[in-house]
Coordinates of C-alpha atoms in Angstrom, one line a residue:
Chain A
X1 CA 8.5 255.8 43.3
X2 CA 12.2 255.5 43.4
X3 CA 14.5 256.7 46.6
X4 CA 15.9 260.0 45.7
X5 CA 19.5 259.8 44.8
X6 CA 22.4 262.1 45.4
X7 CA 22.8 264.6 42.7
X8 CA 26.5 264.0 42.5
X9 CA 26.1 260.5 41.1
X10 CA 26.6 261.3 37.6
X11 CA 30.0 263.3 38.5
X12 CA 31.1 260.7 40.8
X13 CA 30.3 257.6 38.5
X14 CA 32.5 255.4 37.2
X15 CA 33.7 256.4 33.4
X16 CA 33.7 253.2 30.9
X17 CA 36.3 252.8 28.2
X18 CA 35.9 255.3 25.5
X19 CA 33.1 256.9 26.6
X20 CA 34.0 260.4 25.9
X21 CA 34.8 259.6 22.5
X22 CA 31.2 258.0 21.9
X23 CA 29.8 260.8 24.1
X24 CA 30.9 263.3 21.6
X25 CA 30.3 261.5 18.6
X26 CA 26.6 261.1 19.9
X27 CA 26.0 264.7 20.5
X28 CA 26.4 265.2 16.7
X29 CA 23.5 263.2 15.7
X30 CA 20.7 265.3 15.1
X31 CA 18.8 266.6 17.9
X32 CA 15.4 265.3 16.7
X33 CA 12.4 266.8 18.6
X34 CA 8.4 266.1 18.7
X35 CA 6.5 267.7 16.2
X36 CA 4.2 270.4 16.7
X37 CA 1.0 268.4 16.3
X38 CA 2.5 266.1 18.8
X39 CA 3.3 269.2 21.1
X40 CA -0.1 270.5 21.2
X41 CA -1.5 266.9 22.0
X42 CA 0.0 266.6 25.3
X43 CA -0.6 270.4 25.9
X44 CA -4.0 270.5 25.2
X45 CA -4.3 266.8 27.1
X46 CA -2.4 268.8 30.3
X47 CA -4.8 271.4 30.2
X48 CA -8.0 269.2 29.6
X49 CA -7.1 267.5 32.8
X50 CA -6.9 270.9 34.9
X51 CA -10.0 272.4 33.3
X52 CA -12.3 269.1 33.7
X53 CA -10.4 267.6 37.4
X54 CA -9.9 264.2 35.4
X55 CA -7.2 262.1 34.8
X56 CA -5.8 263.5 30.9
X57 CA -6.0 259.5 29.8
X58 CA -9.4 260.2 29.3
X59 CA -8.9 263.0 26.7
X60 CA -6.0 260.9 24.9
X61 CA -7.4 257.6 25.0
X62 CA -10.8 256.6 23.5
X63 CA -13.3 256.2 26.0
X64 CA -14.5 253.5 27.8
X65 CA -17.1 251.4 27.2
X66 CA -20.1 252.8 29.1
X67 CA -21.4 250.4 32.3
X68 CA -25.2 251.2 32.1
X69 CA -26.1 249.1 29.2
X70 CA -24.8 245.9 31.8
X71 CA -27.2 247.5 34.2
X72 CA -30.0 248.1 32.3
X73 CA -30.0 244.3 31.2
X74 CA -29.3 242.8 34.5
X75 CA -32.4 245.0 35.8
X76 CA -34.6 244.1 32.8
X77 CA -33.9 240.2 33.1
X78 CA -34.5 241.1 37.0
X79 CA -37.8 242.0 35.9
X80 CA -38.5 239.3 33.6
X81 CA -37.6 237.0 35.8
X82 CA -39.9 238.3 38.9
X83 CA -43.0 238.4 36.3
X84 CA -42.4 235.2 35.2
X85 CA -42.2 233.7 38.5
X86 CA -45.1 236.0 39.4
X87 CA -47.0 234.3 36.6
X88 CA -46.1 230.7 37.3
X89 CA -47.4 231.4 40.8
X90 CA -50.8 232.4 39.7
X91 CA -50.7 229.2 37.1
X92 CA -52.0 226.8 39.4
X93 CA -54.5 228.9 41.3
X94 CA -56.1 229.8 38.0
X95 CA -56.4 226.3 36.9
X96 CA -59.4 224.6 38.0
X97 CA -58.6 221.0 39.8
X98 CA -60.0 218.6 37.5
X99 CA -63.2 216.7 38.9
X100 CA -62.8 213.1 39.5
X101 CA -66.2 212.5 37.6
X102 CA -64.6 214.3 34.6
X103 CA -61.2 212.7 34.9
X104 CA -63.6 209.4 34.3
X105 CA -65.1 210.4 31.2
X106 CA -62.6 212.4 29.8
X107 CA -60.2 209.1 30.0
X108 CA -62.8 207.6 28.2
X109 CA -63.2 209.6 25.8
X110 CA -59.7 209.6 25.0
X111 CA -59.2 206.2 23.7
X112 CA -62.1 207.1 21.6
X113 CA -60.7 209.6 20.3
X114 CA -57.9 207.9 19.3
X115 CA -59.2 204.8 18.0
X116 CA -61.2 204.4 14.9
X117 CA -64.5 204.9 14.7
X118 CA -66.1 201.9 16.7
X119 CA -66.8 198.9 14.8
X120 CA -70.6 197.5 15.6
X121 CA -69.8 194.2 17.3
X122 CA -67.5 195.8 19.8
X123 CA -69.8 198.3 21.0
X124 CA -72.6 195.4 20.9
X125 CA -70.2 193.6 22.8
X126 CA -69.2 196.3 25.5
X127 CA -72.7 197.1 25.7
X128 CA -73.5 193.4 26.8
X129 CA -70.6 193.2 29.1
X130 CA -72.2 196.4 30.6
X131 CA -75.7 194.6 30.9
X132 CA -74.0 191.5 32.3
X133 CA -71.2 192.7 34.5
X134 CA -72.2 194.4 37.7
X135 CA -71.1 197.8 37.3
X136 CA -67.9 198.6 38.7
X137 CA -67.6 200.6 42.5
X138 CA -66.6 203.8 40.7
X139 CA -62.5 203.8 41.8
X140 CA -61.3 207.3 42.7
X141 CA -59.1 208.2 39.7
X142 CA -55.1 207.3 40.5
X143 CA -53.5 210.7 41.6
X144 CA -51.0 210.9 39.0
X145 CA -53.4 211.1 36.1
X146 CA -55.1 214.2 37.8
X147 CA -51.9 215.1 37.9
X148 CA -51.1 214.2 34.3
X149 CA -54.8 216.0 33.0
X150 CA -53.1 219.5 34.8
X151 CA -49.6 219.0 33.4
X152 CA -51.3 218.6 29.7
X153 CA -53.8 221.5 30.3
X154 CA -50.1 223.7 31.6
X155 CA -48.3 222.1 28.6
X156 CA -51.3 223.1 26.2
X157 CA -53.1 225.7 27.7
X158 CA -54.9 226.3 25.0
X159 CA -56.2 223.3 22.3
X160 CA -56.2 223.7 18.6
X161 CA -59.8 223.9 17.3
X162 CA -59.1 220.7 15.6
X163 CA -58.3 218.5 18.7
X164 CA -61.1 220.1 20.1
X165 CA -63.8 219.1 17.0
X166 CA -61.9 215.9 17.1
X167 CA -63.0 215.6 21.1
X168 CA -66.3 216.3 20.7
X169 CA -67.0 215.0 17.5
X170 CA -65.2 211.4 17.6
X171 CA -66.6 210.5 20.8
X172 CA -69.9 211.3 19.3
X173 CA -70.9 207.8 18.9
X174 CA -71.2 206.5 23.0
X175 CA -72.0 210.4 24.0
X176 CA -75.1 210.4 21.6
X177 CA -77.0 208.2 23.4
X178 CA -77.6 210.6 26.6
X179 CA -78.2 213.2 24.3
X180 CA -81.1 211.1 22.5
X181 CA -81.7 209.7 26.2
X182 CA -83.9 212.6 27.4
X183 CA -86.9 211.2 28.9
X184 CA -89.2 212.8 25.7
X185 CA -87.3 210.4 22.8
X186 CA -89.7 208.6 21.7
X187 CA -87.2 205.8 21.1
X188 CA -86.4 202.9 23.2
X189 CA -83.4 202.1 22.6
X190 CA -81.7 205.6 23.0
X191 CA -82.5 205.6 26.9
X192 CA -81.4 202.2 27.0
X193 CA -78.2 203.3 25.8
X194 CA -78.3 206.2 28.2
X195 CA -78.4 204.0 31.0
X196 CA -75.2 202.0 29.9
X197 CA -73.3 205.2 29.2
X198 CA -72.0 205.7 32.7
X199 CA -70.6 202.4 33.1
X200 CA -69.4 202.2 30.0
X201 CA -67.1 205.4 30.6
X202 CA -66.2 204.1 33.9
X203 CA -65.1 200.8 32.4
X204 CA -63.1 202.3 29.3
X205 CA -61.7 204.8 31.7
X206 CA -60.0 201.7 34.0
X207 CA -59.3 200.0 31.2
X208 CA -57.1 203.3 29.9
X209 CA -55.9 203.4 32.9
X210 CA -54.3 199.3 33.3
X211 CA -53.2 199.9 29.2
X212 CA -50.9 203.4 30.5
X213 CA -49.9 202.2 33.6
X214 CA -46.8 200.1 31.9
X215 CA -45.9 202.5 29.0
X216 CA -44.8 205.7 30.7
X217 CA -43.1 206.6 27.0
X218 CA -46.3 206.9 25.6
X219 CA -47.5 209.2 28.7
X220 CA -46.7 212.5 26.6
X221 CA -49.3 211.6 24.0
X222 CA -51.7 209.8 26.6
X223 CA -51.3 213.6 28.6
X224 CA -52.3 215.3 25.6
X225 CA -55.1 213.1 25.3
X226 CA -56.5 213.8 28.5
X227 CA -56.0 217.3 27.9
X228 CA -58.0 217.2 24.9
X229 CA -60.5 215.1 27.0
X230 CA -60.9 217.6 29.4
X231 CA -62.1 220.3 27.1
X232 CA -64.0 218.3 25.1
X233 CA -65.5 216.9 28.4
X234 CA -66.5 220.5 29.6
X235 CA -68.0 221.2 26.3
X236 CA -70.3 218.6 26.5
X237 CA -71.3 219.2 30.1
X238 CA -74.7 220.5 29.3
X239 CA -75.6 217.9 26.9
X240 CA -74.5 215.3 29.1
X241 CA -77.7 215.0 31.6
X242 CA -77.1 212.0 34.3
X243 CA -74.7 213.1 36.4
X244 CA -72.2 209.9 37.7
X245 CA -73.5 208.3 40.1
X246 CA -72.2 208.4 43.9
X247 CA -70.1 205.4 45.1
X248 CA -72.1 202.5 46.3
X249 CA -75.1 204.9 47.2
X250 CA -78.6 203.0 47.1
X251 CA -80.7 205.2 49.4
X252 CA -83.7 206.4 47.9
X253 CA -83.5 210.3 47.2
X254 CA -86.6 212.1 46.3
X255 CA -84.7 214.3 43.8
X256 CA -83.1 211.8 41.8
X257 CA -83.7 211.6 38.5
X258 CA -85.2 208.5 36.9
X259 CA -82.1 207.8 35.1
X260 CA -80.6 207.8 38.9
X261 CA -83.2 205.8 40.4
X262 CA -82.5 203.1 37.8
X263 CA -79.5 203.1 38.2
X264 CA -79.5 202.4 42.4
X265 CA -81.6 199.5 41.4
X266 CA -79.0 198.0 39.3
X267 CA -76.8 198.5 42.0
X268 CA -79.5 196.6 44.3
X269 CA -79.4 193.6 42.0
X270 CA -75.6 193.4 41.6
X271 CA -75.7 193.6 45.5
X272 CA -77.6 190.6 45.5
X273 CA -80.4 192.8 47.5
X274 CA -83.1 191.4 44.7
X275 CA -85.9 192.4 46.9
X276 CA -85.5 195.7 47.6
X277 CA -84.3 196.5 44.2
X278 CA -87.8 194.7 42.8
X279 CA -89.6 196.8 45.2
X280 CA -87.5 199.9 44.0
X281 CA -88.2 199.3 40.8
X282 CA -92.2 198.6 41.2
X283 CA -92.5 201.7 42.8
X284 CA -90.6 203.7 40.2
X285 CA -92.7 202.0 37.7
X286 CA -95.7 203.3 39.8
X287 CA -94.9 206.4 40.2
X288 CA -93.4 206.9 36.4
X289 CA -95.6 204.7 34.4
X290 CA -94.5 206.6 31.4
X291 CA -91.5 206.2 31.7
X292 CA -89.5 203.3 29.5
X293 CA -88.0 200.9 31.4
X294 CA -84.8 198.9 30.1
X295 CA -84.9 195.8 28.7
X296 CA -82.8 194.1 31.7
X297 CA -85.2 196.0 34.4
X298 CA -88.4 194.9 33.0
X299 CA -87.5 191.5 33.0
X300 CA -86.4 191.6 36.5
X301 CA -90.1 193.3 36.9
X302 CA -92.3 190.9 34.8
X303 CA -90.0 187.8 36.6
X304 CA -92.5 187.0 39.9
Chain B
X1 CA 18.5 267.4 46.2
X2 CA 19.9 269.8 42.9
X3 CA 18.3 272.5 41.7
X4 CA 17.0 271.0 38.5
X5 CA 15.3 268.0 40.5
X6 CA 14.0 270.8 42.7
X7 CA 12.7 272.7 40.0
X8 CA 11.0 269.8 38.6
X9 CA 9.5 268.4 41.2
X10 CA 8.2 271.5 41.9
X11 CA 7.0 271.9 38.8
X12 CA 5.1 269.0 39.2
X13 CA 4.0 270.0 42.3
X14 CA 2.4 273.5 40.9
X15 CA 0.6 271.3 38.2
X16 CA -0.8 269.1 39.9
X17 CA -2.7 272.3 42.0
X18 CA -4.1 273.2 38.5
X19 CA -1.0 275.6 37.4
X20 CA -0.9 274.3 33.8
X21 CA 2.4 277.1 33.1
X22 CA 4.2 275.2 35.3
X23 CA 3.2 272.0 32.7
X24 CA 4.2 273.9 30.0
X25 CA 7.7 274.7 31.2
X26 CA 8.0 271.6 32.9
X27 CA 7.6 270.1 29.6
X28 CA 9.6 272.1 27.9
X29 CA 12.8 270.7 30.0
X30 CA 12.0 267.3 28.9
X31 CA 10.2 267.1 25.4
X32 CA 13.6 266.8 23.2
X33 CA 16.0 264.1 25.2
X34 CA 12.5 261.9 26.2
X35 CA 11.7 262.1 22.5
X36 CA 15.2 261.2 21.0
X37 CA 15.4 258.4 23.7
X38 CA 12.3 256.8 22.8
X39 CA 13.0 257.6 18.6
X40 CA 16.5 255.8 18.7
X41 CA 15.4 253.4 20.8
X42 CA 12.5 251.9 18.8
X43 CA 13.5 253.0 15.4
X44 CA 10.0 254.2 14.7
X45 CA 8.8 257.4 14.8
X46 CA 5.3 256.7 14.4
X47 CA 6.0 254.1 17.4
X48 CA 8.0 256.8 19.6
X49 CA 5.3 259.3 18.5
X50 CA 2.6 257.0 19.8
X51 CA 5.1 256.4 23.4
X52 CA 5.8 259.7 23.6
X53 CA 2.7 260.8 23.7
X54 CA 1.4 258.3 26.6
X55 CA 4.3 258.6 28.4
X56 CA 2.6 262.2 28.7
X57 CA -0.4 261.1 29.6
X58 CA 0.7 259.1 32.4
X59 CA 2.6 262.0 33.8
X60 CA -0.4 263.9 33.7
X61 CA -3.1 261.3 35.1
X62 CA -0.3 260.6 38.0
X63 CA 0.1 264.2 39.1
X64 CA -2.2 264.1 41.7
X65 CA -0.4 260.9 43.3
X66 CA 3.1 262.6 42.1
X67 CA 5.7 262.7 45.4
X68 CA 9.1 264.0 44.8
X69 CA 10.9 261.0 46.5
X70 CA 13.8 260.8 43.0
X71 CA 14.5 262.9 40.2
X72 CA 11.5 263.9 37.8
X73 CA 13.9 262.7 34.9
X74 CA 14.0 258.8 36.7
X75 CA 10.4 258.8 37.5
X76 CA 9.8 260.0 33.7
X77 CA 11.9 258.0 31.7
X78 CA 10.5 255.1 33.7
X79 CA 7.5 255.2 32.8
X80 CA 8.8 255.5 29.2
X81 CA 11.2 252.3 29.1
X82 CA 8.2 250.5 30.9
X83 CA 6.2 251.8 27.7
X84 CA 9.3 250.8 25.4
X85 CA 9.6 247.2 26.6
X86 CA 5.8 246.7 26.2
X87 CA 6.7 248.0 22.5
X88 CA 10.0 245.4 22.5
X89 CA 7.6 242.3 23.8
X90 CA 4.6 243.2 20.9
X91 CA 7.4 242.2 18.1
X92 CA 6.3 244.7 16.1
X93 CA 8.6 245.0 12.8
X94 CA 11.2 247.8 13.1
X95 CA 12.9 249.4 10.3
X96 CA 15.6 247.3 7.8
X97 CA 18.9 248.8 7.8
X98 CA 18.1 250.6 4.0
X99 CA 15.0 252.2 5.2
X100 CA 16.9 253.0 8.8
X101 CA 19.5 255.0 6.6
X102 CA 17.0 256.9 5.3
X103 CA 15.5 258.1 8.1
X104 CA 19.1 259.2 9.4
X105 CA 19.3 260.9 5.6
X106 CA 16.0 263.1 6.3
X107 CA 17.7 264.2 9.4
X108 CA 18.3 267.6 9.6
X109 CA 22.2 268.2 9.6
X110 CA 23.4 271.3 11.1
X111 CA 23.8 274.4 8.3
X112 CA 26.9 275.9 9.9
X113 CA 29.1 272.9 9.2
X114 CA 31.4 272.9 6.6
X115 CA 31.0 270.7 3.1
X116 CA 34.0 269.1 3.4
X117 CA 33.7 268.2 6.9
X118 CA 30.1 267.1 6.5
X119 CA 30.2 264.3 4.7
X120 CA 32.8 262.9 7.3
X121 CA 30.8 263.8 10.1
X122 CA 27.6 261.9 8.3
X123 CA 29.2 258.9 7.6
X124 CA 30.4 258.8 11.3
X125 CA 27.0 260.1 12.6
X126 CA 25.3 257.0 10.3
X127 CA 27.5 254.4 11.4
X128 CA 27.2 255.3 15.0
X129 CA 23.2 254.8 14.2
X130 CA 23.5 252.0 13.0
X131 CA 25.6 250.4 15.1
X132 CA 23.3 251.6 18.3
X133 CA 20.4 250.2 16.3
X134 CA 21.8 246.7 15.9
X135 CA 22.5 246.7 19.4
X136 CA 20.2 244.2 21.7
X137 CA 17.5 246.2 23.3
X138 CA 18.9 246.2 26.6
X139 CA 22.2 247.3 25.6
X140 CA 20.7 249.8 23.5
X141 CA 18.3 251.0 26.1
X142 CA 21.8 251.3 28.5
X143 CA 23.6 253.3 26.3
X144 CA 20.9 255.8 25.2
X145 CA 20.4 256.0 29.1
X146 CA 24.0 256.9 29.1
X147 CA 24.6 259.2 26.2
X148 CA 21.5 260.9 25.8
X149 CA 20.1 261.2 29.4
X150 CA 23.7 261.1 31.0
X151 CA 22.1 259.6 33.6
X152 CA 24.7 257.8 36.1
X153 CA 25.1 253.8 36.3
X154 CA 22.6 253.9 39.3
X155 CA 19.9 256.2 38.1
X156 CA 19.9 253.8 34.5
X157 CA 19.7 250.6 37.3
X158 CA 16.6 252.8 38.8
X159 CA 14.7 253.0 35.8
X160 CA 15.3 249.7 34.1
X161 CA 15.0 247.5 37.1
X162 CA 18.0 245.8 36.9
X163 CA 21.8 245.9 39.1
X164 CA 23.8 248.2 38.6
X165 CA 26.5 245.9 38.0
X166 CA 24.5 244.2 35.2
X167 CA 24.2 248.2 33.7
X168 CA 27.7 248.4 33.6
X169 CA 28.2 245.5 32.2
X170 CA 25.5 246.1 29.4
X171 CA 27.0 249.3 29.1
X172 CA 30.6 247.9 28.5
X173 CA 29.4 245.5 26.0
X174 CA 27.2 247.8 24.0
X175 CA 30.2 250.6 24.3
X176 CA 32.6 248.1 22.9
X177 CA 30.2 247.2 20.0
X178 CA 30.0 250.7 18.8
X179 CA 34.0 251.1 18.9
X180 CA 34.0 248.5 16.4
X181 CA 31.9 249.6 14.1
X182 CA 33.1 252.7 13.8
X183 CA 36.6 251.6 13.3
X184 CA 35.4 249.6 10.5

């Protein structure tokens, strides 16, 4: 606000060069005023403001733009936000940690599932590098591909039928034998197979796990895989009888099954333990005389 | 302080405590010289309809901060030049000469005068429009301070923000400008 000035200025001031002349002239122009409409605006504005106690800009402008739509979305992405979190939380509690047994099979599943449908002289000649080769001492599985199966179960929560009747049904070929292994088959071969299943998965599943180590590119896929592997490897759970052996266990245990037993015996041998293991095996043949032995076993029995 | 500052501000004063009469008469005083200011000076009507209009509006959202420090008239027809400069700085176009002298044509003349007289007086009441229309906005803003407010050198130096010397000397330009064209 300006300082008040003395009401003399104007009859005091200084008088320019024809200024009275132009004064006069000017106060013949037509005296123009507002218009009614233009009258009863600001009227009607003035007495908006006294009846309502708010500033008359609010009657003569348009209105604002409302603030509670800016609210409303910062307390619904508030929300979203929380239950998202919230749910992320829960994610890995929910998830079950993938057994180490299951990590084994389902990593060797995978490659089976990828691959074509196994040509006969490879699987004759995995399945004689199982009966030659000692089995393997059943590695825990590397951290990273537990870690790997949970980030493709999060990633794809939930499997496409297909991948999961391509999991179950590719892999159909090594996982037969233990379901034609039950003691009952009348076929020899199947529990021969039955017994070679175990180390077979263990040895595919380190060999999957030397071929991804160098190509982290292809770990997306490989993830994906082991996701896949882990559903199909629950889904065949109750068809799989033997259970994976424990590491490097040989102790006799009454409630082992025969598939068990046998395979403690094998362990003897590779152990160089041949005595014990013949003795093992003599009394399991005692005790199960019905029971087929394999091929390798029953040589190590008839050898004196 | 003169009695018309007094009665204004006091006017003010009593609307601003709800009294909208005092509005009314308050507005009354200043409806015809703040609307001919604002008319010659942007050469619009719809424009000085549109700054009349919120120079109103300000008045009347400011009245509860009003104090009567200066004259109502200063505080009034600043907030209008501020309004009128904002009009000056968004370029819009303003009237040609041909259509200006028509809107000085629709005028209303005043009935009493006589025929012969008249169309003297018109010419010399067009030319003088003219010439204050072709005068730089400052100038013209100075000398419709003058004329039409009668406000004094310092009171046009409160509202435009500018010396008083510099009025004066906008003034004495503009004034000799508008001797010359109607000499012509």
């Amino acid at each position: 606000m300006n300082t008040h000035r003395p009401d003399d200025a104007r009859s005091n001031d200084e008088r320019l060069p024809g200024e009275d002349e132009l004064g006069a002239l000017y106060r013949k122009l037509p005296r123009k005023e507002p218009g009614p409409a233009l009258d009863a605006a600001v009227l009607r504005a003035a007495a908006a403001a006294v009846r309502s106690g708010e500033p008359a800009a609010a009657t003569l402008r348009p209105a604002r733009r409302a603030r509670w739509p800016v609210a409303l979305g910062s307390a619904a992405i508030l929300v979203l936000a929380a239950g998202l979190g919230w749910r992320m939380r829960d994610m890995p509690a929910s998830t079950p940690p993938a057994q180490a047994g299951a990590v084994t099979v389902q990593e060797a599943n995978a490659p089976a599932a990828a691959a074509p449908p196994a040509k006969p002289e490879a699987v004759g000649e995995i399945q004689a590098d199982a009966q030659n080769a000692p089995p393997p001492p059943p590695a825990p599985p590397p951290a990273h591909l537990a870690a790997d199966a949970v980030m493709a179960k999060r990633a794809a929560p939930a499997p496409s039928p297909n991948l999961q009747e391509q999991a179950t049904a590719v892999p159909a070929a090594p996982m037969a034998a233990p379901v034609a292994g039950v003691p009952a088959a009348a076929d020899r071969a199947a529990p021969v197979a039955a017994e070679q299943a175990p180390s077979f998965a263990a040895k595919s599943a380190q060999r999957v796990i030397e071929q991804r180590r160098p190509e982290p590119a292809a770990m997306a896929h490989s993830n994906a895989e082991a996701a896949s592997g882990v559903t199909a490897a629950r889904a065949m759970a109750p068809l799989a009888a033997p259970a994976p052996p424990p590491p490097i266990d040989t102790a006799r245990d009454e409630h082992d099954t025969p598939t068990q037993e046998l395979d403690k015996i094998r362990r003897l041998l590779a152990a160089d333990r041949r005595d014990e293991a013949r003795q093992r095996l003599a009394d399991f043949h005692r005790d199960r005389p019905d029971y087929p032995l394999p091929d390798d076993l029953r040589t190590q029995l008839l050898t004196p | 302080m003169d009695t018309a500052v007094d009665e204004d501000a006091t006017l003010m004063l009593a609307y601003a405590q709800g009294d909208l009469g005092a509005f009314e008469a308050l507005y009354a005083r200043h409806r015809g010289t703040l609307y001919r200011f604002l008319l010659r000076a942007c050469r619009q009507p719809a424009v000085a309809d549109e700054l009349f209009q919120e120079t109103w509006s300000r008045v009347i959202a400011a009245r509860e901060r009003y104090q009567p420090q200066a004259k109502f008239t200063t505080w009034l027809l600043q907030i209008a030049h501020n309004l009128l400069v904002d009009s000056y700085r968004r370029k819009r176009p303003t009237l040609d000469g041909e259509a200006g002298e028509l809107a000085i044509a629709q005028m209303e003349a005043p009935a009493q005068e006589q025929p012969e007289h008249a169309l003297s007086d018109f010419e010399q009441r067009r030319r003088l429009q003219r010439a204050i229309e072709q005068l730089p906005d400052e100038q013209r803003t100075a000398v419709l301070l003058r004329l039409e407010q009668e406000l004094s050198l310092e009171e046009i130096a409160d509202v435009t923000g500018v010396g008083r010397e510099t009025v004066k000397s906008r003034l004495r330009y503009a004034m000799n400008k508008l001797r010359e064209q109607l000499a012509e």
